[in-house]
Coordinates of C-alpha atoms in Angstrom, one line a residue:
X10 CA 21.5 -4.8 13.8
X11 CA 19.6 -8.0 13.6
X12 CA 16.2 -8.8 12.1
X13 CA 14.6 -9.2 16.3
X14 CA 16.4 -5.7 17.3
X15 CA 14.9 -4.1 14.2
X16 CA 11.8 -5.2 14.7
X17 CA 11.9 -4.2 18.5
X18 CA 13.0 -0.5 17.8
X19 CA 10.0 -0.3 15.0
X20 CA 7.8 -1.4 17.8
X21 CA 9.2 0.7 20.4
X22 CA 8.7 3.8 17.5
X23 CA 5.4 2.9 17.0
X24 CA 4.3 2.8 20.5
X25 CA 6.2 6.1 20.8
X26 CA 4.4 7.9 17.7
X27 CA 1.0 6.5 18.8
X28 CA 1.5 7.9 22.2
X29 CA 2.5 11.4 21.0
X30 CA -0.6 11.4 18.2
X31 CA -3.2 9.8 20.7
X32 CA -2.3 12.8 23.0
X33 CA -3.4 15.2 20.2
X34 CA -6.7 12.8 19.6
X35 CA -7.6 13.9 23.0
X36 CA -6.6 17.4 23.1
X37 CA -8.5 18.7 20.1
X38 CA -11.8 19.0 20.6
X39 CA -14.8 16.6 18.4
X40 CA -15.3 18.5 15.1
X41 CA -12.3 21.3 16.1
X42 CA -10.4 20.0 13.0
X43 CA -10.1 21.4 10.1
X44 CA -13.2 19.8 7.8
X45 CA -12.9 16.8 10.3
X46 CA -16.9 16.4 10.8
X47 CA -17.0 16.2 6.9
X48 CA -14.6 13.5 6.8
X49 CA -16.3 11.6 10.3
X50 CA -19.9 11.2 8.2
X51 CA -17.7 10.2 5.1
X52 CA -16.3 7.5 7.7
X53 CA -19.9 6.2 9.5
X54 CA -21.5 6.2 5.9
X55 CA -19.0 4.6 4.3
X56 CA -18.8 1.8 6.6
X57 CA -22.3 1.1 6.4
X58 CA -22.0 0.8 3.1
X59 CA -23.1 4.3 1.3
X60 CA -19.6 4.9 -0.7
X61 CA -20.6 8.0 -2.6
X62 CA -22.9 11.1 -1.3
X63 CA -26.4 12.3 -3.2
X64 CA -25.7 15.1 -5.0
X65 CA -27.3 18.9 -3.5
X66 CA -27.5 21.9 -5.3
X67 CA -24.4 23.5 -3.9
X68 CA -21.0 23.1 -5.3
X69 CA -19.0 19.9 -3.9
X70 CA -21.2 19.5 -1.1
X71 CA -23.4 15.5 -0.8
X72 CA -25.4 14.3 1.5
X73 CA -24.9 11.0 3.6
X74 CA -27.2 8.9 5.8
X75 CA -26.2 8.2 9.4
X76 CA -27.1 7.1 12.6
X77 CA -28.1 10.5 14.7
X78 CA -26.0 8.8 17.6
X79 CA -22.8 9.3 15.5
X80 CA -23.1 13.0 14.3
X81 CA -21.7 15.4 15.1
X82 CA -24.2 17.8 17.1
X83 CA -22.1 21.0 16.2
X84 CA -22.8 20.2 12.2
X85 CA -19.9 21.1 9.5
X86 CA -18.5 24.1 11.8
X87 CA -17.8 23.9 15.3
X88 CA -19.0 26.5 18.2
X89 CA -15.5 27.4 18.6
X90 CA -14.2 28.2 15.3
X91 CA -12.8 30.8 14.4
X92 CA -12.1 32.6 17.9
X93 CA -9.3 31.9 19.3
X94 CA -10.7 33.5 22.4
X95 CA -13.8 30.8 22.7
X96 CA -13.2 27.7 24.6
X97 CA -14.1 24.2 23.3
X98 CA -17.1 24.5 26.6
X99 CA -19.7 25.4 24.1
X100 CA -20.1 21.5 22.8
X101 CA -23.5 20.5 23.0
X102 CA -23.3 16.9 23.9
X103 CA -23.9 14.1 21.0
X104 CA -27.8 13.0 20.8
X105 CA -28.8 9.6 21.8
X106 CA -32.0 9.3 19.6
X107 CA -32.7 6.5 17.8
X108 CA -33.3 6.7 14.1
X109 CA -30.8 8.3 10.6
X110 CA -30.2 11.9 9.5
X111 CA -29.3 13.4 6.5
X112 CA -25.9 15.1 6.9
X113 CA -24.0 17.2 4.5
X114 CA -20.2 16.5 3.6
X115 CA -18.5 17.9 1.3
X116 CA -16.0 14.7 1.1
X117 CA -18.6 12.3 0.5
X118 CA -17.3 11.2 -2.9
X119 CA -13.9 10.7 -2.0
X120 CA -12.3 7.5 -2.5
X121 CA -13.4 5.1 0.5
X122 CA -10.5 3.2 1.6
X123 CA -9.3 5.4 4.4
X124 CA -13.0 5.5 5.4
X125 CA -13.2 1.8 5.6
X126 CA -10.0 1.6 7.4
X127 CA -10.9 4.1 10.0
X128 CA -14.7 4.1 10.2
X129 CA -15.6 0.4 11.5
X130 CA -15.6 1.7 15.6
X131 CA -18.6 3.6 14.8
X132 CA -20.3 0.5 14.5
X133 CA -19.6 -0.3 18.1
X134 CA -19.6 3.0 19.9
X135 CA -21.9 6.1 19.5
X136 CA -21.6 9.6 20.3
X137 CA -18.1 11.1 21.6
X138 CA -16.2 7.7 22.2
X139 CA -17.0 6.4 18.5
X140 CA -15.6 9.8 17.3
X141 CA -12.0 9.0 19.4
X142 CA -12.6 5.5 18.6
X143 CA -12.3 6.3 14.6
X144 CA -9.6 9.1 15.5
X145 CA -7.5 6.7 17.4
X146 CA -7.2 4.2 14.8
X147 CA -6.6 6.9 12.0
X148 CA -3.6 7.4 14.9
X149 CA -2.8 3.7 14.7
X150 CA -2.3 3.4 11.0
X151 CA -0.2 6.9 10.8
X152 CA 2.4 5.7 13.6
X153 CA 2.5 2.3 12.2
X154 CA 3.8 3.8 8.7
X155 CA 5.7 6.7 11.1
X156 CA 7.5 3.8 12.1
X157 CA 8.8 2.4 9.4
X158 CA 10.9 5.6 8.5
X159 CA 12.5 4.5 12.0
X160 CA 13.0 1.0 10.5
X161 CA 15.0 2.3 8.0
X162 CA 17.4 4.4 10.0
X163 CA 17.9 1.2 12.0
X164 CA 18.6 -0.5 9.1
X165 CA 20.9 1.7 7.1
X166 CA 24.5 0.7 7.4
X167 CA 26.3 3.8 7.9
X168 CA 26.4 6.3 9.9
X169 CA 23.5 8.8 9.7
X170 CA 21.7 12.0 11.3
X171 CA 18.2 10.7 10.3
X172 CA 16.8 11.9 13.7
X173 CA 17.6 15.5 13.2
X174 CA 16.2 15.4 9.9
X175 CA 12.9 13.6 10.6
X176 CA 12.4 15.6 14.1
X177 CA 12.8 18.7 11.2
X178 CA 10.5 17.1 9.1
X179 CA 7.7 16.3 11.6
X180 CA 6.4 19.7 12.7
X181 CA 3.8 20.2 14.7
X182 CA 0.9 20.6 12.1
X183 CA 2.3 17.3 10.8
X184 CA 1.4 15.4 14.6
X185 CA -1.4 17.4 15.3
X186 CA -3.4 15.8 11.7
X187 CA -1.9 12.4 12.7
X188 CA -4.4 12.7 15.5
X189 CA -7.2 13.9 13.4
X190 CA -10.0 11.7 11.6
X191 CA -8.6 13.3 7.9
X192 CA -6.8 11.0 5.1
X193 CA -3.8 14.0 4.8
X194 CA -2.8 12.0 8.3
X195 CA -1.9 8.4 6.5
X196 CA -1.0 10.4 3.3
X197 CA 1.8 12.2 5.3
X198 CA 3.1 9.2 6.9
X199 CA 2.7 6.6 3.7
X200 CA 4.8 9.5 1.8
X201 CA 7.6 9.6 4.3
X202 CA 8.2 5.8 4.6
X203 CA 7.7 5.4 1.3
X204 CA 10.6 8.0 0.6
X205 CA 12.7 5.9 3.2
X206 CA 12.2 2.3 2.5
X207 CA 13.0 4.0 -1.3
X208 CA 16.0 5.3 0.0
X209 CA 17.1 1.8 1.6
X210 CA 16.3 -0.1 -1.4
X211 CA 18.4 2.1 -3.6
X212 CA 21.5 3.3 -1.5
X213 CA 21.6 0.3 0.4
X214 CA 20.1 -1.9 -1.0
X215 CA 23.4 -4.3 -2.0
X216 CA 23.6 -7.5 0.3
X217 CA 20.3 -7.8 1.4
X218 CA 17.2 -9.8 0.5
X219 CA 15.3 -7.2 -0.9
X220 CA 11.8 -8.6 -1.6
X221 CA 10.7 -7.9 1.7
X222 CA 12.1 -4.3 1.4
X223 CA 10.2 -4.1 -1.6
X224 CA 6.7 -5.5 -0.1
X225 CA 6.8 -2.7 2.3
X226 CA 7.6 0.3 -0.6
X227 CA 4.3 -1.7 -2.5
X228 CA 2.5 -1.3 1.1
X229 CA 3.3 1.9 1.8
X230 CA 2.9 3.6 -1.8
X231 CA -0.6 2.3 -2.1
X232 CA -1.6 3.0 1.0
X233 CA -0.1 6.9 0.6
X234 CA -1.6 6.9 -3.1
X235 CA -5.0 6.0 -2.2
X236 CA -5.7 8.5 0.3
X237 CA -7.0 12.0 -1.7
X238 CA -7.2 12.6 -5.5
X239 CA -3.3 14.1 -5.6
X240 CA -2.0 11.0 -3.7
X241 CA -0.6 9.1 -6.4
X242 CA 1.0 12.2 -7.9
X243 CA 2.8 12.3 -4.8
X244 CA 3.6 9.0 -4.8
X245 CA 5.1 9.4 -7.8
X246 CA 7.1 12.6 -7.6
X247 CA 8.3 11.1 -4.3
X248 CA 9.5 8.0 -5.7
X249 CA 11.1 9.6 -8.5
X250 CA 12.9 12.3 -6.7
X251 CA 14.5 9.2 -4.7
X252 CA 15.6 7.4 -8.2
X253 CA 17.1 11.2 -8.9
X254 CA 19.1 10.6 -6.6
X255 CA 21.7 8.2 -8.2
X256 CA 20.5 7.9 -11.8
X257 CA 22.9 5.3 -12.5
X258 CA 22.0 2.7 -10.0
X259 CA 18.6 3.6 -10.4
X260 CA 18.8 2.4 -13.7
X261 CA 20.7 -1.1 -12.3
X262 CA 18.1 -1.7 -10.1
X263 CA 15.0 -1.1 -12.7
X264 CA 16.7 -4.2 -14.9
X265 CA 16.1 -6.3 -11.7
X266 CA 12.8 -8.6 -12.3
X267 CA 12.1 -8.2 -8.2
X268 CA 12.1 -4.8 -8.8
X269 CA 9.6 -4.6 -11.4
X270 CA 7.2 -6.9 -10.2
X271 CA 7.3 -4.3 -7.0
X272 CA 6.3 -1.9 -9.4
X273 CA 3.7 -3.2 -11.4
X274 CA 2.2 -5.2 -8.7
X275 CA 1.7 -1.0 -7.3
X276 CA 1.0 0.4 -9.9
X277 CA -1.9 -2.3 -10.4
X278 CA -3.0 -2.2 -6.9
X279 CA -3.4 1.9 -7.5
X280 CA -5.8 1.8 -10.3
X281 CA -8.8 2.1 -8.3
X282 CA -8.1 4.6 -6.4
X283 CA -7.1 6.2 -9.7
X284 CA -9.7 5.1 -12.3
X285 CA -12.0 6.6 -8.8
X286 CA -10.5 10.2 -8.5
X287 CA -10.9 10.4 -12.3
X288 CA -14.3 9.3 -12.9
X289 CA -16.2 9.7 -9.4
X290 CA -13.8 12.2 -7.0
X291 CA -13.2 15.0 -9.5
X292 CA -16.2 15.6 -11.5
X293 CA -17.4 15.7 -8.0
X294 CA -16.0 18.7 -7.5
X295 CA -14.9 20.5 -4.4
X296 CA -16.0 23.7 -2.3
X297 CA -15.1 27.1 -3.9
X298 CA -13.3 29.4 -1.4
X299 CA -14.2 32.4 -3.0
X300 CA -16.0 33.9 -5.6
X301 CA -12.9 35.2 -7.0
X302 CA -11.9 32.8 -9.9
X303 CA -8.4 33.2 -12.1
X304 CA -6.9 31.6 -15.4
X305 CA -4.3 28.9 -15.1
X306 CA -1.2 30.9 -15.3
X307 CA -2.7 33.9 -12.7
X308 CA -3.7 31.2 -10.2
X309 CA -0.4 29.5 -10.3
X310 CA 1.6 32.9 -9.7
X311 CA -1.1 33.2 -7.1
X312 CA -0.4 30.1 -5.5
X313 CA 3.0 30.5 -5.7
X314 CA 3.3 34.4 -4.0
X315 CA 1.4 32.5 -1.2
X316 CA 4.5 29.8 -0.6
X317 CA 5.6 31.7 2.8
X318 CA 1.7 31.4 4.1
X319 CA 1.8 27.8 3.1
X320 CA 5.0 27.2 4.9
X321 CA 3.5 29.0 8.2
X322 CA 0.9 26.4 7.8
X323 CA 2.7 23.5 7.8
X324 CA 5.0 24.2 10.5
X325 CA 1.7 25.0 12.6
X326 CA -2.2 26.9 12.1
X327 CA -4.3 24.8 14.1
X328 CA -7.9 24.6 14.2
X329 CA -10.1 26.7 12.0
X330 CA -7.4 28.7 11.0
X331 CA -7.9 30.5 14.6
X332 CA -4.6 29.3 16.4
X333 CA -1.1 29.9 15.7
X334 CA 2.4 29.3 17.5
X335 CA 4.9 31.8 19.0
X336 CA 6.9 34.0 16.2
X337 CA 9.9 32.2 17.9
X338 CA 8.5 28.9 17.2
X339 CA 7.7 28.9 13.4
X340 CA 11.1 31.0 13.1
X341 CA 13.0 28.4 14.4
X342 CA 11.3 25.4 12.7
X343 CA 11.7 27.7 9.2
X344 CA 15.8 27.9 9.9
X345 CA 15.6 24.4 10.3
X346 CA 13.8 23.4 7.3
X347 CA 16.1 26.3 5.5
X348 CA 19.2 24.2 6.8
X349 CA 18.1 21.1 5.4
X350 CA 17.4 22.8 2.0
X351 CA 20.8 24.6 1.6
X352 CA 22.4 20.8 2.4
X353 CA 20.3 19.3 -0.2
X354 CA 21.3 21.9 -2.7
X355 CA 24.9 21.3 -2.1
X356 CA 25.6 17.6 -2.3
X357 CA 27.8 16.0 -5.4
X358 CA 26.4 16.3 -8.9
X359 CA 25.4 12.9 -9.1
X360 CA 22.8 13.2 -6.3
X361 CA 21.8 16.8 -7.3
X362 CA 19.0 16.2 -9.4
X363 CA 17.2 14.2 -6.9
X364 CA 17.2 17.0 -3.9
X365 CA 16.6 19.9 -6.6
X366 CA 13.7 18.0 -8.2
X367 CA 12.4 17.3 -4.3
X368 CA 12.8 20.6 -3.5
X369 CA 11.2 22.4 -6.4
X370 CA 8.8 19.9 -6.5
X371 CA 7.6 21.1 -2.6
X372 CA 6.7 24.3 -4.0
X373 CA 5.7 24.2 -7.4
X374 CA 3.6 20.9 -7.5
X375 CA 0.6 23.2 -5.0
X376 CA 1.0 25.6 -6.9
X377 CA 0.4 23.7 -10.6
X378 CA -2.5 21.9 -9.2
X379 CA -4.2 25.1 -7.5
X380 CA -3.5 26.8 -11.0
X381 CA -5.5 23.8 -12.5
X382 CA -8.4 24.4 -10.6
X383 CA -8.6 28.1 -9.7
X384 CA -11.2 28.5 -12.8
X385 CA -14.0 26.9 -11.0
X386 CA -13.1 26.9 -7.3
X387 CA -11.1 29.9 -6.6
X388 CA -7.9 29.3 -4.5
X389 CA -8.7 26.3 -1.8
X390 CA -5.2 25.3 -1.3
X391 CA -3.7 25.0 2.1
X392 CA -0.5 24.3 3.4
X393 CA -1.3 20.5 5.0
X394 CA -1.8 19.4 1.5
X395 CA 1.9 20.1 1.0
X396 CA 2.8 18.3 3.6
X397 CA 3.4 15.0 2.1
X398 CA 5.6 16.3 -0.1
X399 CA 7.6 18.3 2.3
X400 CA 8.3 15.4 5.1
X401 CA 9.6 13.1 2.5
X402 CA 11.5 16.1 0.7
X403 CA 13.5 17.0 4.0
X404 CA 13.9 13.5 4.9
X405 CA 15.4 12.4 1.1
X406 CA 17.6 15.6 1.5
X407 CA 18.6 15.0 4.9
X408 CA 20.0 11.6 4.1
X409 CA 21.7 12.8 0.9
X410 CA 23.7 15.5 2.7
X411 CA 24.8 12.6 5.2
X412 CA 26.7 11.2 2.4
X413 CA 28.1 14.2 0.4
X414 CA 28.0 17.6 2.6
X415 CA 28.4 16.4 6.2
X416 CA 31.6 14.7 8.0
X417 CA 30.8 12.0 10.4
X418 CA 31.8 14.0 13.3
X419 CA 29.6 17.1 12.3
X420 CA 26.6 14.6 12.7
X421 CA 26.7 14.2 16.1
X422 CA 25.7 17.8 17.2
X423 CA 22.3 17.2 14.6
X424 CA 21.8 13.5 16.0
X425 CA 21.5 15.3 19.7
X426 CA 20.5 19.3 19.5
X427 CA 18.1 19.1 16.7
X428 CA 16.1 16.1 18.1
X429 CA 15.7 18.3 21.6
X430 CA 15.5 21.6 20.4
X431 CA 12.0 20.0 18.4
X432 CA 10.7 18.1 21.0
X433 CA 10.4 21.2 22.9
X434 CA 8.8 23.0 20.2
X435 CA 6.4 20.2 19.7
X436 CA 5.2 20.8 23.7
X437 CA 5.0 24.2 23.4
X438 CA 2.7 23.9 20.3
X439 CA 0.8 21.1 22.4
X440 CA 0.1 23.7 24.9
X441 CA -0.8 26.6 23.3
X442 CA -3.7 24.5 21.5
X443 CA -4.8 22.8 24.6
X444 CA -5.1 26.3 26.4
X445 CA -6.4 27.8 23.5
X446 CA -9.3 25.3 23.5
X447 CA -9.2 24.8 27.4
X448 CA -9.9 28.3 28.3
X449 CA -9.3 30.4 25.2
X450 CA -5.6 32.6 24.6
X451 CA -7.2 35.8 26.4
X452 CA -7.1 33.3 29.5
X453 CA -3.9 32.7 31.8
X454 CA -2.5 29.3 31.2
X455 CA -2.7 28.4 34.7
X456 CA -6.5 28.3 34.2
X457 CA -6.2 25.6 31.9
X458 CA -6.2 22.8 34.9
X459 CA -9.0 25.0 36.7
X460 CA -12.5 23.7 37.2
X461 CA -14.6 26.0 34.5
X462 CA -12.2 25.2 31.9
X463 CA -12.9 22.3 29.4
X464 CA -10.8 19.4 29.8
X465 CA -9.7 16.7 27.2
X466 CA -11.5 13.4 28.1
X467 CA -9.0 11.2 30.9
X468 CA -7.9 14.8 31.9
X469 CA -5.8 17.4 30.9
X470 CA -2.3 15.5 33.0
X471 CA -3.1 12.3 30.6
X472 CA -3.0 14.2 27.7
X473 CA 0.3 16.2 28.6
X474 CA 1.7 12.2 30.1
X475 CA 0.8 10.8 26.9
X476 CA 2.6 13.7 25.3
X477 CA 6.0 13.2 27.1
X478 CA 5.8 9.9 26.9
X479 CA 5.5 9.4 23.5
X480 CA 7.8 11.9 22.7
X481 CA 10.8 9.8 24.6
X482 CA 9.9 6.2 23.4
X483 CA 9.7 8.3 19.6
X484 CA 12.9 10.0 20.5
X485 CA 14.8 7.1 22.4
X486 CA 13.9 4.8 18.9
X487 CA 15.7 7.3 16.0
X488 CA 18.5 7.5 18.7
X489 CA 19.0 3.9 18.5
X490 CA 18.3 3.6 14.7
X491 CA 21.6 6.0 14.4
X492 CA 23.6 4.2 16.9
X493 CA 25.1 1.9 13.7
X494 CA 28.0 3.3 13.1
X495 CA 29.3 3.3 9.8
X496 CA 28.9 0.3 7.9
X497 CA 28.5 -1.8 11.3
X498 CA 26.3 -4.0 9.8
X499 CA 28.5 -5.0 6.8
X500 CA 31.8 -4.3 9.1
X501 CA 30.7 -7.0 11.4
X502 CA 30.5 -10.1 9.3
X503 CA 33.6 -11.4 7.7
X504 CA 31.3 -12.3 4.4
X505 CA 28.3 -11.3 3.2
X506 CA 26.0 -12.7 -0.2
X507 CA 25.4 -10.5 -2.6
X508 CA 21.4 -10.2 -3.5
X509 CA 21.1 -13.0 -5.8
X510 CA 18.5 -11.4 -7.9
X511 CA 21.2 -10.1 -10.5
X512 CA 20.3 -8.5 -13.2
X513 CA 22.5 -11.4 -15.3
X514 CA 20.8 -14.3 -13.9
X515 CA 24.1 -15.7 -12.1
X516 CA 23.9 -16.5 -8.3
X517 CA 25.4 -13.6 -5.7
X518 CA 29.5 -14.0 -5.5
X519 CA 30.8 -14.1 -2.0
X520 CA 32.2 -10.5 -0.8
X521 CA 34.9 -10.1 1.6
X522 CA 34.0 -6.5 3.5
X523 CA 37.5 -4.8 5.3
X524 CA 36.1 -1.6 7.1
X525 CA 37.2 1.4 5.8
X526 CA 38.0 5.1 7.9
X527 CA 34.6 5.6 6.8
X528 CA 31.8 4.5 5.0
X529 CA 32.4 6.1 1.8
X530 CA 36.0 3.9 2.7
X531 CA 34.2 0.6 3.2
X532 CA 36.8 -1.8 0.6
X533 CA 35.2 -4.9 -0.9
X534 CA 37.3 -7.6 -2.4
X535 CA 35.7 -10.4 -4.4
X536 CA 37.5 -13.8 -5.0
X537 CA 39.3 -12.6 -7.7
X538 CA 41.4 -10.4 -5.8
X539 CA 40.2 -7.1 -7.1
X540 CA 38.6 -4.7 -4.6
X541 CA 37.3 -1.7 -5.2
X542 CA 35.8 1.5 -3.3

C-alpha cells in the first residue's frame, strides 16, 4: 500500500473514531462522567493560566478560580448519580453571571498538558457548548492517536487479524472515556498506538525508512506518558513488553543510532511530566475512598482479589458507577478477551516473554501501585485506569498469535465475526446508557425518543447517526488495513533497499524478494546468491 492510500485509510479511521466518540460526547450528560467536572475546572483554570490548585483542608481536594459561566452548575456530583432510575432532566442550566468562583477539584495539581490541549474552547464558549467544545476536542486527539493503530495494520506486510483484535481491545468503557473530558481518554489511545507503531518498527521494521516510524512512537509515547502520574510507567511496560517480544532483534535494533536518538529524544521530552508527578502531583495527594487503610502487601492481595470487578469495569460501568451492561454483554466481551489471552500464552518461545510479561503485567501492575498507596488513601483503584495497559496488551498479543498460533486461513473468520459481533455490542451498550440517562432503566426504551424524556443536544437520531456512522467508516478502515495479504507490499516490488541506517555503518545491499506460500515463506536472496528464510 502506498504512502497516499495509507494516509487516506488513517484519515478515513480517524473520521470513523471521532464519529463514534463524538456520539458518546453527546450522549452522556455535562458532569455524568466519572470525576469529569473535576477534570473540566482543571481544564478552564489551567488555560487561563492557574496550573496548580490552592491547597484546602481536605485530603487531595484544591481549589481553582473560574469564570461562573463555565462551571458546572451541578458542582463535583451530578443530580443523577448514583440512580440508575433518575434521568439526566434534573440539570439546572449553566449560570450566565458575570464574575469568578472558587471551585473545588480534586485534580487540580495534575500535570497540565492534557488541560492545555483540551481546555482552550472554554475561552470562546460558555456554559454547555464550552463543556462539548473541550469534550470534543479531547475526542479529536483520542481518534487521531486511535488512528494510528489503523495505520499500522495498513502498513504491516503480512497478513493479519488486527481488526478482531483491536474491536476486542476497544470495549465499550474504552469509547465511552474517549468521549469524556478525562486524560485516561488520550492515555488509552497514546498506549495502543504506541504498542503498534512499536510493533511495526520491530517486526517490520526491515526495508523501510524508519525515522518517520520512529517520530510517531516519540509522539505517541509522550503524549500517553504525560497524561496521569502512572503514564510513563505504562509507557514503559508497554514498550518493553513489545521488545519481549523478539529479544534478539530487539537487541539489533537498540545498536541502531536512529533508534536511540528516538529514545532519548522521549525520554527527554518526558521529564516534565515526570520531575511534575514526583514533586507537584504526588505529594498532592489524592481522595481516600474509605477510611479503611491496609499495609503494602494486604492492599495488593486486595487489589488483586478484586481483578474480576476490574475487568467488569473495563469492559463497561458507566457513569457514577450506576449503569451496567447486559450479563450477555460483558460475558461475551470476557470470552473474547480470554481468547486473545490463551493465543498469547501459546505462541513460540521466542515471543513468549513478551505476551506473558503483557499479560501479567495487566493485572499485577494495579494491583502494585494500589498496594503502594492503600496506607494513606484506602483502595481508589478502578478498572479505567487499567485500561491502557489492557488495549495495548490484547493488541501486542493479537499480533503475536498472527505469527505463531494462527494459520492464514483461520484469520479470516476473526477478520469478519469478531469485528461485527463488537460493533453490535458497542450499540447495545450505546443504548442502554442513553435510555438510562434519557428516561432512567425503570423506563421502557421506547420512551427514550418521547417528549418528557431528556435528549442529547442535536437529538437523540444524531447521536444514534453519529453512532453508526462512525462505527462503519471505523470498521470499513481495519478491513482495508488487513486487505494486504501476506507480504504484498514486499511481494510486489522486484527489489527493495534495505534501511540504510545499519548498525555497521555500510549502505543498505539491494534485496531480491521471491514470495513465499506464506509470509513466514517470504525467501530473500542478496547479490551474493545466498538466500535465506
Amino acid at each position: 500500500m502506498n504512502r497516499t492510500r495509507l494516509l487516506l485509510v488513517a484519515l478515513v479511521a480517524w473520521i470513523g473514531v471521532f464519529l463514534l466518540t463524538a456520539a458518546w460526547v453527546l450522549a452522556t450528560p455535562i458532569g455524568n462522567g466519572p470525576d469529569e467536572s473535576n477534570h473540566f475546572a482543571k481544564a478552564a483554570a489551567t488555560v487561563r493560566g492557574q496550573w496548580t490548585g490552592v491547597p484546602t483542608g481536605a485530603q487531595g481536594i484544591t481549589t481553582v478560580h473560574v469564570p461562573r459561566a463555565v462551571t458546572d452548575p451541578q458542582g463535583a456530583v451530578p443530580c443523577a448519580a448514583r440512580d440508575a432510575a433518575k434521568s439526566a432532566t434534573c440539570m439546572p442550566p449553566f449560570s450566565t453571571a458575570a464574575g469568578d468562583v472558587e471551585v473545588p477539584t480534586g485534580v487540580g495539581d495534575y500535570f497540565p498538558g492534557y488541560y492545555l490541549l483540551v481546555g482552550w474552547p472554554t475561552l470562546l464558549l460558555d456554559g454547555a457548548h464550552g463543556y462539548l467544545a473541550v469534550r470534543l476536542v479531547s475526542a479529536l486527539v483520542t481518534s487521531a492517536l486511535a488512528a494510528v493503530v489503523v495505520l499500522v495494520g495498513a502498513a504491516l506486510r503480512y497478513r493479519h487479524a488486527l481488526p478482531a483484535w483491536a474491536a476486542v481491545a476497544v470495549t465499550p468503557m474504552t469509547v465511552y472515556v474517549g468521549a469524556l473530558v478525562n486524560p485516561s481518554s488520550v492515555e488509552i489511545a497514546g498506549c495502543a498506538a504506541l504498542a503498534a507503531v512499536t510493533w511495526l518498527v520491530l517486526h517490520d521494521g526491515e526495508g523501510r525508512r524508519l525515522r518517520w516510524w520512529l517520530t510517531l512512537l516519540v509522539v505517541c509515547g509522550v503524549v500517553a506518558g504525560s497524561m496521569r502520574t502512572a503514564s510513563p510507567l505504562m509507557v514503559v511496560v508497554v514498550v518493553l513488553g513489545v521488545l519481549l517480544t523478539d529479544v534478539p532483534r530487539a537487541v539489533q535494533l537498540l545498536r541502531r543510532r536512529s533508534v536511540l536518538t528516538a529514545l532519548g529524544a522521549a525520554v527527554v521530552l518526558l521529564v516534565p511530566a515526570v520531575l511534575w508527578s514526583a514533586f507537584v502531583a504526588g505529594p498532592a495527594g489524592y481522595i481516600p475512598s474509605s477510611p479503611e487503610r491496609y499495609g503494602f502487601v494486604e492492599g495488593t492481595l486486595r487489589t488483586l482479589a478484586l481483578t474480576p470487578k476490574w475487568g467488569e469495569q473495563m469492559v463497561g460501568v458507566f457513569g457514577w458507577f450506576d449503569t451496567t451492561l447486559p450479563a450477555w454483554v460483558v460475558t461475551a466481551w470476557a470470552m473474547g478477551i480470554g481468547l486473545v489471552v490463551l493465543a498469547g500464552l501459546a505462541v513460540r518461545r521466542r515471543a513468549l516473554p513478551g505476551t506473558v510479561f503483557l499479560i501479567a503485567a495487566t493485572v499485577l501492575v494495579p494491583a502494585v501501585l494500589q498496594g503502594i498507596g492503600a496506607a494513606e488513601y484506602g483502595i481508589i483503584w478502578q478498572g479505567r485506569y487499567g485500561l491502557p495497559l489492557l488495549v495495548a496488551t490484547l493488541l501486542v498479543v493479537g499480533l503475536a498469535a498472527d505469527r505463531d498460533v494462527f494459520r492464514a486461513r483461520a484469520l479470516r473468520p476473526f477478520v469478519v465475526v469478531v469485528p461485527v459481533l463488537a460493533a453490535v455490542g458497542q450499540v447495545v451498550a450505546f443504548a442502554v446508557v442513553l435510555h438510562r440517562y434519557a428516561v432512567g432503566v425503570s423506563a421502557p426504551f421506547a420512551s427514550v425518543f418521547g417528549a418528557e424524556a431528556w435528549h442529547p443536544f442535536g437529538g437523540t437520531v444524531l447521536a444514534f447517526v453519529l453512532l453508526l456512522v462512525g462505527l462503519a467508516l471505523a470498521g470499513g478502515a481495519l478491513a482495508v488495513s488487513t486487505s494486504a495479504s501476506p507480504g504484498s507490499v514486499a511481494l510486489r516490488s522486484a527489489v527493495l533497499r534495505i534501511d540504510p541506517d545499519r548498525p555497521d555503518g555500510r549502505r543498505g545491499a539491494r534485496t531480491t524478494v521471491r514470495p513465499g506460500p506464506s509470509a513466514r515463506g517470504t525467501r530473500i536472496r542478496r547479490r551474493s546468491g545466498r538466500s535465506t528464510r
